[in-house]
Amino acid sequence: MVSILVVEDDPEIRRALVKGLTERGHAVESFGTGLPALERMLAQAPDVLLLDLGLPDIDGLQLLAMVRAVSEVPVVVATAQDDDRAIVQALDAGADDYVVKPFGLDQVAARIRAILRRGGGHDRAAPLVVGDLQVDPRTRTAQLAGRPLELARKEFELLLALASRPNEVVTKRELLVEVWQQPYGGADRTIDVHLSWLRRKLGETAAQPRYLHTVRGVGVRLAAPADPADDGS
Ligand code: CA
């Protein structure tokens, strides 16, 4: 179970975050002010820190600097509006990612998953296995039936994002957030192009899918083929 520390002074947003992240299976603790949260972190580090930059008792960037002085914990910052400067400052100060309010819970959850894949935490070490497909987040390599797949960076990240949630339909929006770090705008075409490249490397087609199943208008599902012995060769 992934432990998440939420620091957010707006009680409504805080409640929504705690509820939404708990429902997604995370262990969530929350604080409305920064300094008690820092104290808590020092006593027991969470797997992820979700930090609102506008706090009543201390500047969020200052708090982030204090956290970074003592800890490598992955940090997602939340900013009140699309304030480029605040986002740049936060990333420079050691934040791993950010969300802009108002944000949806799905986006926050997707960013947390992406961060855990990239930066450590529980989910990272073990290779993911789906049928004859093996995806190793640590070495950033993938194999199909023992044969190494030559994947470009985004192709690998797309495959990893899908393999992290086998048999689940992952929406294109989620993929845009997790793989391209772009929650806005319709870049469906980007996903479609990468999917077709990935399909080719997996030796399948959209018309005759084996691992990659497009669910029209919704997203993509990665699943083991019914007959894993037929590896398409
Ligand atoms: Ca605030």
PDB file of C-alpha atoms and ligand atoms in Angstrom:
ATOM      1  CA  MET A   1       0.000   0.000   0.000  1.00  0.00           C
ATOM      2  CA  VAL A   2       1.286   3.419  -0.965  1.00  0.00           C
ATOM      3  CA  SER A   3       1.282   6.011   1.824  1.00  0.00           C
ATOM      4  CA  ILE A   4       0.446   9.560   0.838  1.00  0.00           C
ATOM      5  CA  LEU A   5       0.783  12.676   2.950  1.00  0.00           C
ATOM      6  CA  VAL A   6      -1.587  15.437   1.847  1.00  0.00           C
ATOM      7  CA  VAL A   7      -0.852  19.038   2.878  1.00  0.00           C
ATOM      8  CA  GLU A   8      -3.757  21.279   1.863  1.00  0.00           C
ATOM      9  CA  ASP A   9      -5.386  24.093   3.831  1.00  0.00           C
ATOM     10  CA  ASP A  10      -8.695  24.202   1.936  1.00  0.00           C
ATOM     11  CA  PRO A  11     -10.848  21.783   3.962  1.00  0.00           C
ATOM     12  CA  GLU A  12     -13.072  20.889   1.032  1.00  0.00           C
ATOM     13  CA  ILE A  13     -10.184  20.031  -1.298  1.00  0.00           C
ATOM     14  CA  ARG A  14      -8.425  18.220   1.524  1.00  0.00           C
ATOM     15  CA  ARG A  15     -11.485  16.072   2.242  1.00  0.00           C
ATOM     16  CA  ALA A  16     -11.913  15.278  -1.457  1.00  0.00           C
ATOM     17  CA  LEU A  17      -8.242  14.272  -1.784  1.00  0.00           C
ATOM     18  CA  VAL A  18      -8.323  12.068   1.308  1.00  0.00           C
ATOM     19  CA  LYS A  19     -11.556  10.411   0.212  1.00  0.00           C
ATOM     20  CA  GLY A  20     -10.534   9.936  -3.422  1.00  0.00           C
ATOM     21  CA  LEU A  21      -7.040   8.633  -2.733  1.00  0.00           C
ATOM     22  CA  THR A  22      -8.265   6.344   0.070  1.00  0.00           C
ATOM     23  CA  GLU A  23     -10.868   4.909  -2.298  1.00  0.00           C
ATOM     24  CA  ARG A  24      -8.050   4.157  -4.730  1.00  0.00           C
ATOM     25  CA  GLY A  25      -6.375   1.991  -2.128  1.00  0.00           C
ATOM     26  CA  HIS A  26      -3.810   4.392  -0.700  1.00  0.00           C
ATOM     27  CA  ALA A  27      -3.046   5.058   2.958  1.00  0.00           C
ATOM     28  CA  VAL A  28      -3.665   8.788   3.298  1.00  0.00           C
ATOM     29  CA  GLU A  29      -2.812  11.191   6.094  1.00  0.00           C
ATOM     30  CA  SER A  30      -3.573  14.887   5.840  1.00  0.00           C
ATOM     31  CA  PHE A  31      -2.643  18.225   7.364  1.00  0.00           C
ATOM     32  CA  GLY A  32      -4.094  21.712   6.894  1.00  0.00           C
ATOM     33  CA  THR A  33      -0.832  23.459   7.744  1.00  0.00           C
ATOM     34  CA  GLY A  34       2.763  22.924   6.701  1.00  0.00           C
ATOM     35  CA  LEU A  35       4.840  22.731   9.837  1.00  0.00           C
ATOM     36  CA  PRO A  36       2.977  19.902  11.579  1.00  0.00           C
ATOM     37  CA  ALA A  37       3.132  18.026   8.281  1.00  0.00           C
ATOM     38  CA  LEU A  38       6.901  18.520   8.123  1.00  0.00           C
ATOM     39  CA  GLU A  39       7.217  17.234  11.682  1.00  0.00           C
ATOM     40  CA  ARG A  40       5.152  14.178  10.760  1.00  0.00           C
ATOM     41  CA  MET A  41       7.311  13.582   7.676  1.00  0.00           C
ATOM     42  CA  LEU A  42      10.479  13.649   9.683  1.00  0.00           C
ATOM     43  CA  ALA A  43       9.024  11.078  12.097  1.00  0.00           C
ATOM     44  CA  GLN A  44       7.820   8.820   9.296  1.00  0.00           C
ATOM     45  CA  ALA A  45       8.371   9.518   5.613  1.00  0.00           C
ATOM     46  CA  PRO A  46       5.418   8.814   3.317  1.00  0.00           C
ATOM     47  CA  ASP A  47       5.852   7.290  -0.161  1.00  0.00           C
ATOM     48  CA  VAL A  48       4.510  10.466  -1.766  1.00  0.00           C
ATOM     49  CA  LEU A  49       3.970  14.021  -0.551  1.00  0.00           C
ATOM     50  CA  LEU A  50       1.137  16.009  -2.120  1.00  0.00           C
ATOM     51  CA  LEU A  51       1.844  19.629  -1.236  1.00  0.00           C
ATOM     52  CA  ASP A  52      -0.329  22.701  -1.732  1.00  0.00           C
ATOM     53  CA  LEU A  53       1.951  25.690  -2.318  1.00  0.00           C
ATOM     54  CA  GLY A  54      -0.435  28.231  -0.746  1.00  0.00           C
ATOM     55  CA  LEU A  55      -0.420  27.405   2.960  1.00  0.00           C
ATOM     56  CA  PRO A  56      -1.388  29.670   5.871  1.00  0.00           C
ATOM     57  CA  ASP A  57       1.613  29.057   8.122  1.00  0.00           C
ATOM     58  CA  ILE A  58       4.562  28.750   5.746  1.00  0.00           C
ATOM     59  CA  ASP A  59       5.288  29.353   2.082  1.00  0.00           C
ATOM     60  CA  GLY A  60       4.935  26.073   0.215  1.00  0.00           C
ATOM     61  CA  LEU A  61       8.219  26.561  -1.657  1.00  0.00           C
ATOM     62  CA  GLN A  62      10.008  27.134   1.623  1.00  0.00           C
ATOM     63  CA  LEU A  63       8.479  23.980   3.014  1.00  0.00           C
ATOM     64  CA  LEU A  64       9.513  22.094  -0.111  1.00  0.00           C
ATOM     65  CA  ALA A  65      13.110  23.281   0.368  1.00  0.00           C
ATOM     66  CA  MET A  66      13.034  22.056   3.970  1.00  0.00           C
ATOM     67  CA  VAL A  67      11.682  18.687   2.869  1.00  0.00           C
ATOM     68  CA  ARG A  68      14.335  18.396   0.156  1.00  0.00           C
ATOM     69  CA  ALA A  69      17.087  19.179   2.636  1.00  0.00           C
ATOM     70  CA  VAL A  70      16.313  15.972   4.480  1.00  0.00           C
ATOM     71  CA  SER A  71      14.362  13.686   2.160  1.00  0.00           C
ATOM     72  CA  GLU A  72      14.145  12.264  -1.357  1.00  0.00           C
ATOM     73  CA  VAL A  73      10.421  11.614  -1.026  1.00  0.00           C
ATOM     74  CA  PRO A  74       8.580  12.157  -4.337  1.00  0.00           C
ATOM     75  CA  VAL A  75       6.645  15.436  -4.184  1.00  0.00           C
ATOM     76  CA  VAL A  76       3.663  16.558  -6.254  1.00  0.00           C
ATOM     77  CA  VAL A  77       2.847  20.233  -5.711  1.00  0.00           C
ATOM     78  CA  ALA A  78      -0.573  21.793  -6.210  1.00  0.00           C
ATOM     79  CA  THR A  79      -0.817  25.377  -7.395  1.00  0.00           C
ATOM     80  CA  ALA A  80      -3.877  27.595  -7.209  1.00  0.00           C
ATOM     81  CA  GLN A  81      -3.890  28.733 -10.807  1.00  0.00           C
ATOM     82  CA  ASP A  82      -1.952  28.173 -13.973  1.00  0.00           C
ATOM     83  CA  ASP A  83       0.974  30.139 -12.614  1.00  0.00           C
ATOM     84  CA  ASP A  84       3.978  29.265 -14.739  1.00  0.00           C
ATOM     85  CA  ARG A  85       6.428  30.962 -12.441  1.00  0.00           C
ATOM     86  CA  ALA A  86       5.241  29.074  -9.350  1.00  0.00           C
ATOM     87  CA  ILE A  87       5.406  25.786 -11.250  1.00  0.00           C
ATOM     88  CA  VAL A  88       8.923  26.472 -12.510  1.00  0.00           C
ATOM     89  CA  GLN A  89      10.074  27.514  -9.035  1.00  0.00           C
ATOM     90  CA  ALA A  90       8.561  24.389  -7.513  1.00  0.00           C
ATOM     91  CA  LEU A  91      10.174  22.075 -10.065  1.00  0.00           C
ATOM     92  CA  ASP A  92      13.503  23.850  -9.571  1.00  0.00           C
ATOM     93  CA  ALA A  93      13.102  23.496  -5.815  1.00  0.00           C
ATOM     94  CA  GLY A  94      12.822  19.733  -6.174  1.00  0.00           C
ATOM     95  CA  ALA A  95       9.171  18.964  -6.881  1.00  0.00           C
ATOM     96  CA  ASP A  96       8.750  15.895  -9.090  1.00  0.00           C
ATOM     97  CA  ASP A  97       5.475  16.951 -10.665  1.00  0.00           C
ATOM     98  CA  TYR A  98       2.584  19.376 -10.242  1.00  0.00           C
ATOM     99  CA  VAL A  99      -1.160  19.697 -10.585  1.00  0.00           C
ATOM    100  CA  VAL A 100      -3.059  22.917 -11.235  1.00  0.00           C
ATOM    101  CA  LYS A 101      -6.301  23.614  -9.372  1.00  0.00           C
ATOM    102  CA  PRO A 102      -9.022  22.803  -9.991  1.00  0.00           C
ATOM    103  CA  PHE A 103      -7.792  19.263 -10.623  1.00  0.00           C
ATOM    104  CA  GLY A 104      -9.620  15.979 -10.940  1.00  0.00           C
ATOM    105  CA  LEU A 105      -8.853  13.083  -8.639  1.00  0.00           C
ATOM    106  CA  ASP A 106      -8.086  10.838 -11.626  1.00  0.00           C
ATOM    107  CA  GLN A 107      -5.328  13.175 -12.690  1.00  0.00           C
ATOM    108  CA  VAL A 108      -3.811  13.342  -9.201  1.00  0.00           C
ATOM    109  CA  ALA A 109      -3.933   9.555  -8.903  1.00  0.00           C
ATOM    110  CA  ALA A 110      -2.350   9.141 -12.356  1.00  0.00           C
ATOM    111  CA  ARG A 111       0.483  11.509 -11.486  1.00  0.00           C
ATOM    112  CA  ILE A 112       1.155   9.635  -8.273  1.00  0.00           C
ATOM    113  CA  ARG A 113       1.304   6.328 -10.150  1.00  0.00           C
ATOM    114  CA  ALA A 114       3.622   7.833 -12.744  1.00  0.00           C
ATOM    115  CA  ILE A 115       5.922   9.253 -10.076  1.00  0.00           C
ATOM    116  CA  LEU A 116       6.138   5.948  -8.270  1.00  0.00           C
ATOM    117  CA  ARG A 117       7.089   4.211 -11.512  1.00  0.00           C
ATOM    118  CA  ARG A 118       9.735   6.773 -12.338  1.00  0.00           C
ATOM    119  CA  GLY A 119      11.179   7.553  -8.962  1.00  0.00           C
ATOM    120  CA  GLY A 120      11.117   4.529  -6.746  1.00  0.00           C
ATOM    121  CA  GLY A 121       8.659   3.448  -4.109  1.00  0.00           C
ATOM    122  CA  HIS A 122       7.034   0.050  -3.874  1.00  0.00           C
ATOM    123  CA  ASP A 123       5.835  -0.340  -7.421  1.00  0.00           C
ATOM    124  CA  ARG A 124       9.132   0.006  -9.154  1.00  0.00           C
ATOM    125  CA  ALA A 125      11.420  -2.925  -8.548  1.00  0.00           C
ATOM    126  CA  ALA A 126       9.684  -5.979  -9.939  1.00  0.00           C
ATOM    127  CA  PRO A 127       9.270  -6.586 -13.676  1.00  0.00           C
ATOM    128  CA  LEU A 128       5.656  -6.617 -14.815  1.00  0.00           C
ATOM    129  CA  VAL A 129       4.487  -9.752 -16.558  1.00  0.00           C
ATOM    130  CA  VAL A 130       1.449  -9.946 -18.818  1.00  0.00           C
ATOM    131  CA  GLY A 131       1.241 -13.220 -20.716  1.00  0.00           C
ATOM    132  CA  ASP A 132       4.529 -13.626 -22.593  1.00  0.00           C
ATOM    133  CA  LEU A 133       5.261  -9.954 -22.235  1.00  0.00           C
ATOM    134  CA  GLN A 134       7.716  -8.771 -19.602  1.00  0.00           C
ATOM    135  CA  VAL A 135       8.303  -5.099 -18.808  1.00  0.00           C
ATOM    136  CA  ASP A 136      11.100  -4.132 -16.430  1.00  0.00           C
ATOM    137  CA  PRO A 137      10.779  -0.574 -15.070  1.00  0.00           C
ATOM    138  CA  ARG A 138      14.201  -0.759 -13.412  1.00  0.00           C
ATOM    139  CA  THR A 139      16.240  -1.565 -16.508  1.00  0.00           C
ATOM    140  CA  ARG A 140      13.648   0.058 -18.799  1.00  0.00           C
ATOM    141  CA  THR A 141      13.614  -2.979 -21.047  1.00  0.00           C
ATOM    142  CA  ALA A 142      10.828  -5.154 -22.371  1.00  0.00           C
ATOM    143  CA  GLN A 143      10.710  -8.674 -23.791  1.00  0.00           C
ATOM    144  CA  LEU A 144       8.114 -10.631 -25.696  1.00  0.00           C
ATOM    145  CA  ALA A 145       8.433 -14.402 -25.318  1.00  0.00           C
ATOM    146  CA  GLY A 146      12.066 -13.942 -24.326  1.00  0.00           C
ATOM    147  CA  ARG A 147      12.921 -11.694 -27.286  1.00  0.00           C
ATOM    148  CA  PRO A 148      14.035  -8.166 -26.389  1.00  0.00           C
ATOM    149  CA  LEU A 149      11.834  -5.410 -27.830  1.00  0.00           C
ATOM    150  CA  GLU A 150      13.552  -2.389 -29.330  1.00  0.00           C
ATOM    151  CA  LEU A 151      11.405   0.428 -28.012  1.00  0.00           C
ATOM    152  CA  ALA A 152      11.785   4.173 -28.233  1.00  0.00           C
ATOM    153  CA  ARG A 153      11.468   6.033 -24.939  1.00  0.00           C
ATOM    154  CA  LYS A 154       7.802   6.998 -25.266  1.00  0.00           C
ATOM    155  CA  GLU A 155       6.910   3.571 -26.600  1.00  0.00           C
ATOM    156  CA  PHE A 156       8.445   2.018 -23.517  1.00  0.00           C
ATOM    157  CA  GLU A 157       6.665   4.435 -21.198  1.00  0.00           C
ATOM    158  CA  LEU A 158       3.364   3.783 -22.936  1.00  0.00           C
ATOM    159  CA  LEU A 159       3.852   0.033 -22.620  1.00  0.00           C
ATOM    160  CA  LEU A 160       4.861   0.423 -18.974  1.00  0.00           C
ATOM    161  CA  ALA A 161       1.815   2.579 -18.201  1.00  0.00           C
ATOM    162  CA  LEU A 162      -0.467  -0.055 -19.724  1.00  0.00           C
ATOM    163  CA  ALA A 163       1.354  -3.030 -18.199  1.00  0.00           C
ATOM    164  CA  SER A 164       1.063  -1.409 -14.766  1.00  0.00           C
ATOM    165  CA  ARG A 165      -2.693  -1.837 -15.036  1.00  0.00           C
ATOM    166  CA  PRO A 166      -3.223  -5.041 -17.015  1.00  0.00           C
ATOM    167  CA  ASN A 167      -6.787  -5.859 -18.131  1.00  0.00           C
ATOM    168  CA  GLU A 168      -7.902  -2.324 -17.260  1.00  0.00           C
ATOM    169  CA  VAL A 169      -9.009   0.207 -19.823  1.00  0.00           C
ATOM    170  CA  VAL A 170      -6.619   3.128 -19.414  1.00  0.00           C
ATOM    171  CA  THR A 171      -8.111   6.331 -20.818  1.00  0.00           C
ATOM    172  CA  LYS A 172      -6.272   8.430 -23.345  1.00  0.00           C
ATOM    173  CA  ARG A 173      -6.383  11.316 -20.912  1.00  0.00           C
ATOM    174  CA  GLU A 174      -4.620   9.210 -18.288  1.00  0.00           C
ATOM    175  CA  LEU A 175      -1.997   8.205 -20.840  1.00  0.00           C
ATOM    176  CA  LEU A 176      -1.460  11.841 -21.780  1.00  0.00           C
ATOM    177  CA  VAL A 177      -0.850  12.641 -18.115  1.00  0.00           C
ATOM    178  CA  GLU A 178       1.316   9.632 -17.326  1.00  0.00           C
ATOM    179  CA  VAL A 179       3.359   9.280 -20.475  1.00  0.00           C
ATOM    180  CA  TRP A 180       3.376  12.766 -21.977  1.00  0.00           C
ATOM    181  CA  GLN A 181       2.768  14.818 -18.809  1.00  0.00           C
ATOM    182  CA  GLN A 182       0.086  16.696 -20.757  1.00  0.00           C
ATOM    183  CA  PRO A 183      -3.341  16.644 -19.123  1.00  0.00           C
ATOM    184  CA  TYR A 184      -4.873  19.219 -21.447  1.00  0.00           C
ATOM    185  CA  GLY A 185      -5.633  19.408 -25.114  1.00  0.00           C
ATOM    186  CA  GLY A 186      -6.569  16.618 -27.433  1.00  0.00           C
ATOM    187  CA  ALA A 187      -3.356  14.908 -28.469  1.00  0.00           C
ATOM    188  CA  ASP A 188      -5.199  11.687 -29.262  1.00  0.00           C
ATOM    189  CA  ARG A 189      -3.284  11.462 -32.495  1.00  0.00           C
ATOM    190  CA  THR A 190       0.024  11.276 -30.604  1.00  0.00           C
ATOM    191  CA  ILE A 191      -1.248   8.290 -28.650  1.00  0.00           C
ATOM    192  CA  ASP A 192      -2.637   6.590 -31.753  1.00  0.00           C
ATOM    193  CA  VAL A 193       0.658   6.945 -33.592  1.00  0.00           C
ATOM    194  CA  HIS A 194       2.670   5.537 -30.688  1.00  0.00           C
ATOM    195  CA  LEU A 195       0.169   2.721 -30.268  1.00  0.00           C
ATOM    196  CA  SER A 196       0.530   1.716 -33.884  1.00  0.00           C
ATOM    197  CA  TRP A 197       4.325   1.684 -33.562  1.00  0.00           C
ATOM    198  CA  LEU A 198       4.050  -0.374 -30.407  1.00  0.00           C
ATOM    199  CA  ARG A 199       1.637  -2.775 -32.135  1.00  0.00           C
ATOM    200  CA  ARG A 200       4.067  -3.321 -34.951  1.00  0.00           C
ATOM    201  CA  LYS A 201       6.876  -4.124 -32.512  1.00  0.00           C
ATOM    202  CA  LEU A 202       4.625  -6.541 -30.668  1.00  0.00           C
ATOM    203  CA  GLY A 203       3.875  -8.176 -34.015  1.00  0.00           C
ATOM    204  CA  GLU A 204       0.160  -7.450 -34.054  1.00  0.00           C
ATOM    205  CA  THR A 205      -2.324  -5.196 -35.822  1.00  0.00           C
ATOM    206  CA  ALA A 206      -5.288  -3.112 -34.709  1.00  0.00           C
ATOM    207  CA  ALA A 207      -7.522  -5.417 -36.770  1.00  0.00           C
ATOM    208  CA  GLN A 208      -6.104  -8.514 -35.067  1.00  0.00           C
ATOM    209  CA  PRO A 209      -5.036  -7.404 -31.622  1.00  0.00           C
ATOM    210  CA  ARG A 210      -3.323  -9.751 -29.204  1.00  0.00           C
ATOM    211  CA  TYR A 211      -2.051  -7.606 -26.325  1.00  0.00           C
ATOM    212  CA  LEU A 212      -3.193  -4.102 -27.195  1.00  0.00           C
ATOM    213  CA  HIS A 213      -6.935  -3.605 -27.360  1.00  0.00           C
ATOM    214  CA  THR A 214      -8.342  -0.222 -28.295  1.00  0.00           C
ATOM    215  CA  VAL A 215     -11.705   0.512 -26.752  1.00  0.00           C
ATOM    216  CA  ARG A 216     -13.179   3.046 -29.118  1.00  0.00           C
ATOM    217  CA  GLY A 217     -13.862   6.409 -27.538  1.00  0.00           C
ATOM    218  CA  VAL A 218     -12.523   5.265 -24.162  1.00  0.00           C
ATOM    219  CA  GLY A 219      -8.921   4.149 -24.181  1.00  0.00           C
ATOM    220  CA  VAL A 220      -6.611   1.161 -24.371  1.00  0.00           C
ATOM    221  CA  ARG A 221      -6.396  -2.118 -22.537  1.00  0.00           C
ATOM    222  CA  LEU A 222      -3.346  -4.346 -22.314  1.00  0.00           C
ATOM    223  CA  ALA A 223      -4.189  -7.991 -21.708  1.00  0.00           C
ATOM    224  CA  ALA A 224      -2.624 -11.389 -22.239  1.00  0.00           C
ATOM    225  CA  PRO A 225      -3.905 -13.119 -25.378  1.00  0.00           C
ATOM    226  CA  ALA A 226      -6.234 -16.061 -24.863  1.00  0.00           C
ATOM    227  CA  ASP A 227      -3.569 -18.349 -26.316  1.00  0.00           C
ATOM    228  CA  PRO A 228      -0.176 -17.167 -25.038  1.00  0.00           C
ATOM    229  CA  ALA A 229       1.694 -19.945 -26.845  1.00  0.00           C
ATOM    230  CA  ASP A 230       0.932 -18.288 -30.164  1.00  0.00           C
ATOM    231  CA  ASP A 231       3.432 -15.488 -29.962  1.00  0.00           C
ATOM    232  CA  GLY A 232       2.804 -14.223 -33.468  1.00  0.00           C
ATOM    233  CA  SER A 233       6.022 -15.517 -34.946  1.00  0.00           C
TER     234      SER A 233
HETATM  235 CA    CA B   1      -4.020  26.765  -0.278  1.00  0.00          CA
END
